Amino acid sequence: MMLGVIADDHTGATDVASMLVRSGLRTVQIIGVPLASAAIDLQEIDAVVVALKSRNIDPAEAVEQSLDALRWLQHQGAQRFYFKYCSTFDSTAKGNIGPVTDALMLALKTHYTIACPAFPENQRTIFKGHLFVGDQLLSDSGMRHHPLTPMTDANLIRVLGAQTKCKVGLLSHTQAAQGVTSLRQVVQQRIASASSATPGEIDIADAVTNTDLMTLGEALADLPLVTAGSGLALGLAAAYIQRGLVTADVHAAQLPTTTAKAVVLSGSCSVATNAQVKHWINAGRAAMRIDPRRLVANEPVALQVLEWHAQQKDTCLIYATSEPDEVAALQTEFGASALGEKIEHCMAQIASGLIKQGVRRFVVAGGETSGAVVNSLGVQSLKIGATIDPGVPWTAGSVSAPLISAPESILLALKSGNFGSEDFFSKALASVK
Ligand code: ADP
């Protein structure tokens, strides 16, 4: 295995895995750090992505989980490591991007790495250390209202600087524009100067186009650790293939097919998801909203949703998705993380109930929500298939006892909040039959 990736949420893991598959790397996504005794066949696999749910937990716990994942990947023979976070750099002043990066650097005995959330195909670009979402600075985008990690500063040097013990610098677009050889020299100089600094240096890497990511991949392919969104995986995979470290496989994205029942579960309140939920409802398709107030009042919401679903003939959307002002009001009343957890728990209960109703295809919107759903289904690993929209592939996993008696394949499309076109839900369902 060439590359070991540690992803801080489940949709992010799928996103980076799909980039690697698209480049021809045979990739498996593992849900959580497996027990040492777990039998996971990684023969003929080029990259393994360990999906954690560490983005919004206590920083010390996130560090511990990430180091566990690192040790497991090292034990499996991974030669390079990639800490994957969101393309909108979702974090707070407490972390967890900074503390996890510091810990991984220390464990790998490296004093230099980069941070590059850029994903130009999804309109996430970095210029002079500032992150843009489309034409807006991150801090002007919908991310300023995120329920758990509101991003109110687009200057990533400042954002990361508040979270890490390392010095934070910049690998500028101007330096990248001078080409791979020149950029490699800059990186070598940074590595040399960082080696005497304690604990080290992290450079925010500018990237505006996929060409920039290719240049970065070439220049950074020898670093023991990179930290990034999913975009850089394109550049790194291409560099590994070019150097003959891995061989591109044209069948890397093949999945089993199924015509089984499908459902859409949405616990994301991001701008794109709100538009996707509206699009589905406006098309007159079946939908049921989870009312957070009824959850807080301990009403049996999951049970009622499942009873409703059992009566439906067509594919349904079940959603907690709300507009930012409503989310803010609910959070003020009930507390952001307590409310988030209640909703995630409800989605998890619904998902396992749906398995018993014969559902085998799930489109899930929201990173945390996807984590809750996948955990409740007991899915341990995902094979990554074809991309539906940038950053969102279909994946195949399997469910087994105690949910159902004999193991069966299921298909999952795990969508990070802000990804996907307005008609994403229908498009995903139509693309796999
Ligand atoms: P995204 O990928 O858009 O960030 P996530 O699922 O990661 O989506 O996070 C959304 C969080 O908001 C989850 O914890 C979810 O339970 C919570 N949530 C969902 N609906 C609501 C709502 N109506 N009010 C408050 N929080 C909500």
mmCIF file of N, CA and C in Angstrom, residues 343-398:
data_model
loop_
_atom_site.group_PDB
_atom_site.id
_atom_site.type_symbol
_atom_site.label_atom_id
_atom_site.label_comp_id
_atom_site.label_asym_id
_atom_site.label_seq_id
_atom_site.Cartn_x
_atom_site.Cartn_y
_atom_site.Cartn_z
ATOM 1 N N ILE A 343 -30.386 14.784 16.555
ATOM 2 C CA ILE A 343 -30.837 14.594 15.171
ATOM 3 C C ILE A 343 -30.063 13.445 14.521
ATOM 4 N N GLU A 344 -28.742 13.429 14.767
ATOM 5 C CA GLU A 344 -27.930 12.344 14.193
ATOM 6 C C GLU A 344 -28.394 10.986 14.726
ATOM 7 N N HIS A 345 -28.693 10.938 16.011
ATOM 8 C CA HIS A 345 -29.150 9.685 16.617
ATOM 9 C C HIS A 345 -30.460 9.225 15.970
ATOM 10 N N CYS A 346 -31.337 10.189 15.731
ATOM 11 C CA CYS A 346 -32.630 9.885 15.108
ATOM 12 C C CYS A 346 -32.406 9.347 13.686
ATOM 13 N N MET A 347 -31.523 10.004 12.926
ATOM 14 C CA MET A 347 -31.223 9.544 11.552
ATOM 15 C C MET A 347 -30.657 8.123 11.577
ATOM 16 N N ALA A 348 -29.805 7.867 12.584
ATOM 17 C CA ALA A 348 -29.193 6.541 12.696
ATOM 18 C C ALA A 348 -30.270 5.484 12.949
ATOM 19 N N GLN A 349 -31.204 5.793 13.848
ATOM 20 C CA GLN A 349 -32.296 4.840 14.138
ATOM 21 C C GLN A 349 -33.144 4.598 12.894
ATOM 22 N N ILE A 350 -33.421 5.676 12.178
ATOM 23 C CA ILE A 350 -34.236 5.556 10.956
ATOM 24 C C ILE A 350 -33.511 4.669 9.938
ATOM 25 N N ALA A 351 -32.203 4.918 9.770
ATOM 26 C CA ALA A 351 -31.445 4.148 8.764
ATOM 27 C C ALA A 351 -31.490 2.662 9.078
ATOM 28 N N SER A 352 -31.294 2.295 10.348
ATOM 29 C CA SER A 352 -31.295 0.849 10.626
ATOM 30 C C SER A 352 -32.705 0.279 10.483
ATOM 31 N N GLY A 353 -33.739 1.071 10.794
ATOM 32 C CA GLY A 353 -35.114 0.615 10.575
ATOM 33 C C GLY A 353 -35.407 0.433 9.091
ATOM 34 N N LEU A 354 -34.823 1.280 8.265
ATOM 35 C CA LEU A 354 -35.061 1.189 6.816
ATOM 36 C C LEU A 354 -34.456 -0.085 6.224
ATOM 37 N N ILE A 355 -33.333 -0.510 6.776
ATOM 38 C CA ILE A 355 -32.744 -1.785 6.326
ATOM 39 C C ILE A 355 -33.760 -2.898 6.516
ATOM 40 N N LYS A 356 -34.419 -2.870 7.679
ATOM 41 C CA LYS A 356 -35.418 -3.924 7.951
ATOM 42 C C LYS A 356 -36.605 -3.807 7.004
ATOM 43 N N GLN A 357 -36.835 -2.608 6.433
ATOM 44 C CA GLN A 357 -37.919 -2.440 5.451
ATOM 45 C C GLN A 357 -37.456 -2.758 4.020
ATOM 46 N N GLY A 358 -36.231 -3.202 3.877
ATOM 47 C CA GLY A 358 -35.758 -3.640 2.552
ATOM 48 C C GLY A 358 -34.988 -2.587 1.772
ATOM 49 N N VAL A 359 -34.718 -1.431 2.377
ATOM 50 C CA VAL A 359 -33.950 -0.394 1.661
ATOM 51 C C VAL A 359 -32.493 -0.838 1.555
ATOM 52 N N ARG A 360 -31.935 -0.741 0.370
ATOM 53 C CA ARG A 360 -30.537 -1.148 0.163
ATOM 54 C C ARG A 360 -29.722 -0.066 -0.559
ATOM 55 N N ARG A 361 -30.377 1.031 -0.932
ATOM 56 C CA ARG A 361 -29.631 2.151 -1.548
ATOM 57 C C ARG A 361 -29.918 3.414 -0.748
ATOM 58 N N PHE A 362 -28.875 4.067 -0.242
ATOM 59 C CA PHE A 362 -29.027 5.248 0.601
ATOM 60 C C PHE A 362 -28.260 6.418 0.005
ATOM 61 N N VAL A 363 -28.961 7.533 -0.181
ATOM 62 C CA VAL A 363 -28.268 8.788 -0.486
ATOM 63 C C VAL A 363 -28.318 9.584 0.821
ATOM 64 N N VAL A 364 -27.158 9.965 1.360
ATOM 65 C CA VAL A 364 -27.133 10.641 2.656
ATOM 66 C C VAL A 364 -26.448 11.992 2.497
ATOM 67 N N ALA A 365 -27.103 13.046 2.989
ATOM 68 C CA ALA A 365 -26.512 14.388 2.910
ATOM 69 C C ALA A 365 -26.036 14.822 4.285
ATOM 70 N N GLY A 366 -24.767 15.215 4.359
ATOM 71 C CA GLY A 366 -24.178 15.696 5.609
ATOM 72 C C GLY A 366 -23.079 14.772 6.081
ATOM 73 N N GLY A 367 -21.931 15.371 6.444
ATOM 74 C CA GLY A 367 -20.776 14.580 6.880
ATOM 75 C C GLY A 367 -21.045 13.867 8.193
ATOM 76 N N GLU A 368 -21.455 14.645 9.203
ATOM 77 C CA GLU A 368 -21.722 14.045 10.508
ATOM 78 C C GLU A 368 -22.881 13.061 10.392
ATOM 79 N N THR A 369 -23.876 13.459 9.624
ATOM 80 C CA THR A 369 -25.050 12.614 9.430
ATOM 81 C C THR A 369 -24.651 11.290 8.788
ATOM 82 N N SER A 370 -23.807 11.346 7.770
ATOM 83 C CA SER A 370 -23.345 10.121 7.110
ATOM 84 C C SER A 370 -22.610 9.222 8.089
ATOM 85 N N GLY A 371 -21.787 9.854 8.948
ATOM 86 C CA GLY A 371 -21.053 9.077 9.951
ATOM 87 C C GLY A 371 -22.024 8.318 10.845
ATOM 88 N N ALA A 372 -23.063 9.028 11.291
ATOM 89 C CA ALA A 372 -24.045 8.408 12.188
ATOM 90 C C ALA A 372 -24.764 7.259 11.475
ATOM 91 N N VAL A 373 -25.111 7.466 10.218
ATOM 92 C CA VAL A 373 -25.848 6.448 9.455
ATOM 93 C C VAL A 373 -24.975 5.205 9.229
ATOM 94 N N VAL A 374 -23.769 5.436 8.758
ATOM 95 C CA VAL A 374 -22.871 4.315 8.451
ATOM 96 C C VAL A 374 -22.561 3.508 9.719
ATOM 97 N N ASN A 375 -22.337 4.219 10.837
ATOM 98 C CA ASN A 375 -22.071 3.509 12.095
ATOM 99 C C ASN A 375 -23.270 2.667 12.507
ATOM 100 N N SER A 376 -24.474 3.240 12.362
ATOM 101 C CA SER A 376 -25.657 2.501 12.818
ATOM 102 C C SER A 376 -25.912 1.273 11.932
ATOM 103 N N LEU A 377 -25.452 1.320 10.695
ATOM 104 C CA LEU A 377 -25.649 0.164 9.807
ATOM 105 C C LEU A 377 -24.541 -0.885 9.985
ATOM 106 N N GLY A 378 -23.538 -0.531 10.792
ATOM 107 C CA GLY A 378 -22.447 -1.480 11.038
ATOM 108 C C GLY A 378 -21.590 -1.721 9.808
ATOM 109 N N VAL A 379 -21.569 -0.759 8.882
ATOM 110 C CA VAL A 379 -20.752 -0.913 7.666
ATOM 111 C C VAL A 379 -19.282 -0.682 8.041
ATOM 112 N N GLN A 380 -18.416 -1.620 7.690
ATOM 113 C CA GLN A 380 -17.017 -1.499 8.131
ATOM 114 C C GLN A 380 -16.072 -0.998 7.063
ATOM 115 N N SER A 381 -16.408 -1.316 5.798
ATOM 116 C CA SER A 381 -15.542 -0.790 4.740
ATOM 117 C C SER A 381 -16.374 -0.519 3.490
ATOM 118 N N LEU A 382 -15.894 0.393 2.665
ATOM 119 C CA LEU A 382 -16.630 0.803 1.468
ATOM 120 C C LEU A 382 -15.728 0.693 0.264
ATOM 121 N N LYS A 383 -16.238 0.058 -0.784
ATOM 122 C CA LYS A 383 -15.496 0.098 -2.046
ATOM 123 C C LYS A 383 -15.995 1.316 -2.797
ATOM 124 N N ILE A 384 -15.098 2.067 -3.377
ATOM 125 C CA ILE A 384 -15.466 3.343 -3.970
ATOM 126 C C ILE A 384 -15.745 3.166 -5.457
ATOM 127 N N GLY A 385 -16.894 3.708 -5.909
ATOM 128 C CA GLY A 385 -17.282 3.574 -7.302
ATOM 129 C C GLY A 385 -17.215 4.879 -8.072
ATOM 130 N N ALA A 386 -18.080 4.968 -9.082
ATOM 131 C CA ALA A 386 -18.033 6.116 -9.987
ATOM 132 C C ALA A 386 -18.565 7.382 -9.318
ATOM 133 N N THR A 387 -18.069 8.513 -9.770
ATOM 134 C CA THR A 387 -18.453 9.815 -9.223
ATOM 135 C C THR A 387 -19.834 10.239 -9.743
ATOM 136 N N ILE A 388 -20.679 10.769 -8.840
ATOM 137 C CA ILE A 388 -21.993 11.286 -9.245
ATOM 138 C C ILE A 388 -21.847 12.783 -9.573
ATOM 139 N N ASP A 389 -21.315 13.509 -8.620
ATOM 140 C CA ASP A 389 -20.925 14.909 -8.796
ATOM 141 C C ASP A 389 -19.547 15.039 -8.148
ATOM 142 N N PRO A 390 -18.783 16.089 -8.484
ATOM 143 C CA PRO A 390 -17.424 16.164 -7.927
ATOM 144 C C PRO A 390 -17.424 15.930 -6.411
ATOM 145 N N GLY A 391 -16.612 14.999 -5.975
ATOM 146 C CA GLY A 391 -16.474 14.733 -4.539
ATOM 147 C C GLY A 391 -17.460 13.733 -3.982
ATOM 148 N N VAL A 392 -18.419 13.271 -4.776
ATOM 149 C CA VAL A 392 -19.409 12.318 -4.259
ATOM 150 C C VAL A 392 -19.566 11.103 -5.183
ATOM 151 N N PRO A 393 -18.978 9.973 -4.781
ATOM 152 C CA PRO A 393 -19.143 8.751 -5.571
ATOM 153 C C PRO A 393 -20.226 7.857 -4.960
ATOM 154 N N TRP A 394 -20.715 6.880 -5.716
ATOM 155 C CA TRP A 394 -21.439 5.775 -5.122
ATOM 156 C C TRP A 394 -20.402 4.880 -4.463
ATOM 157 N N THR A 395 -20.812 4.242 -3.373
ATOM 158 C CA THR A 395 -19.915 3.304 -2.706
ATOM 159 C C THR A 395 -20.705 2.044 -2.377
ATOM 160 N N ALA A 396 -20.002 0.941 -2.211
ATOM 161 C CA ALA A 396 -20.673 -0.311 -1.831
ATOM 162 C C ALA A 396 -20.116 -0.810 -0.512
ATOM 163 N N GLY A 397 -21.049 -1.175 0.377
ATOM 164 C CA GLY A 397 -20.644 -1.762 1.657
ATOM 165 C C GLY A 397 -21.473 -2.993 1.895
ATOM 166 N N SER A 398 -21.411 -3.521 3.109
ATOM 167 C CA SER A 398 -22.320 -4.629 3.379
ATOM 168 C C SER A 398 -22.877 -4.516 4.793
#
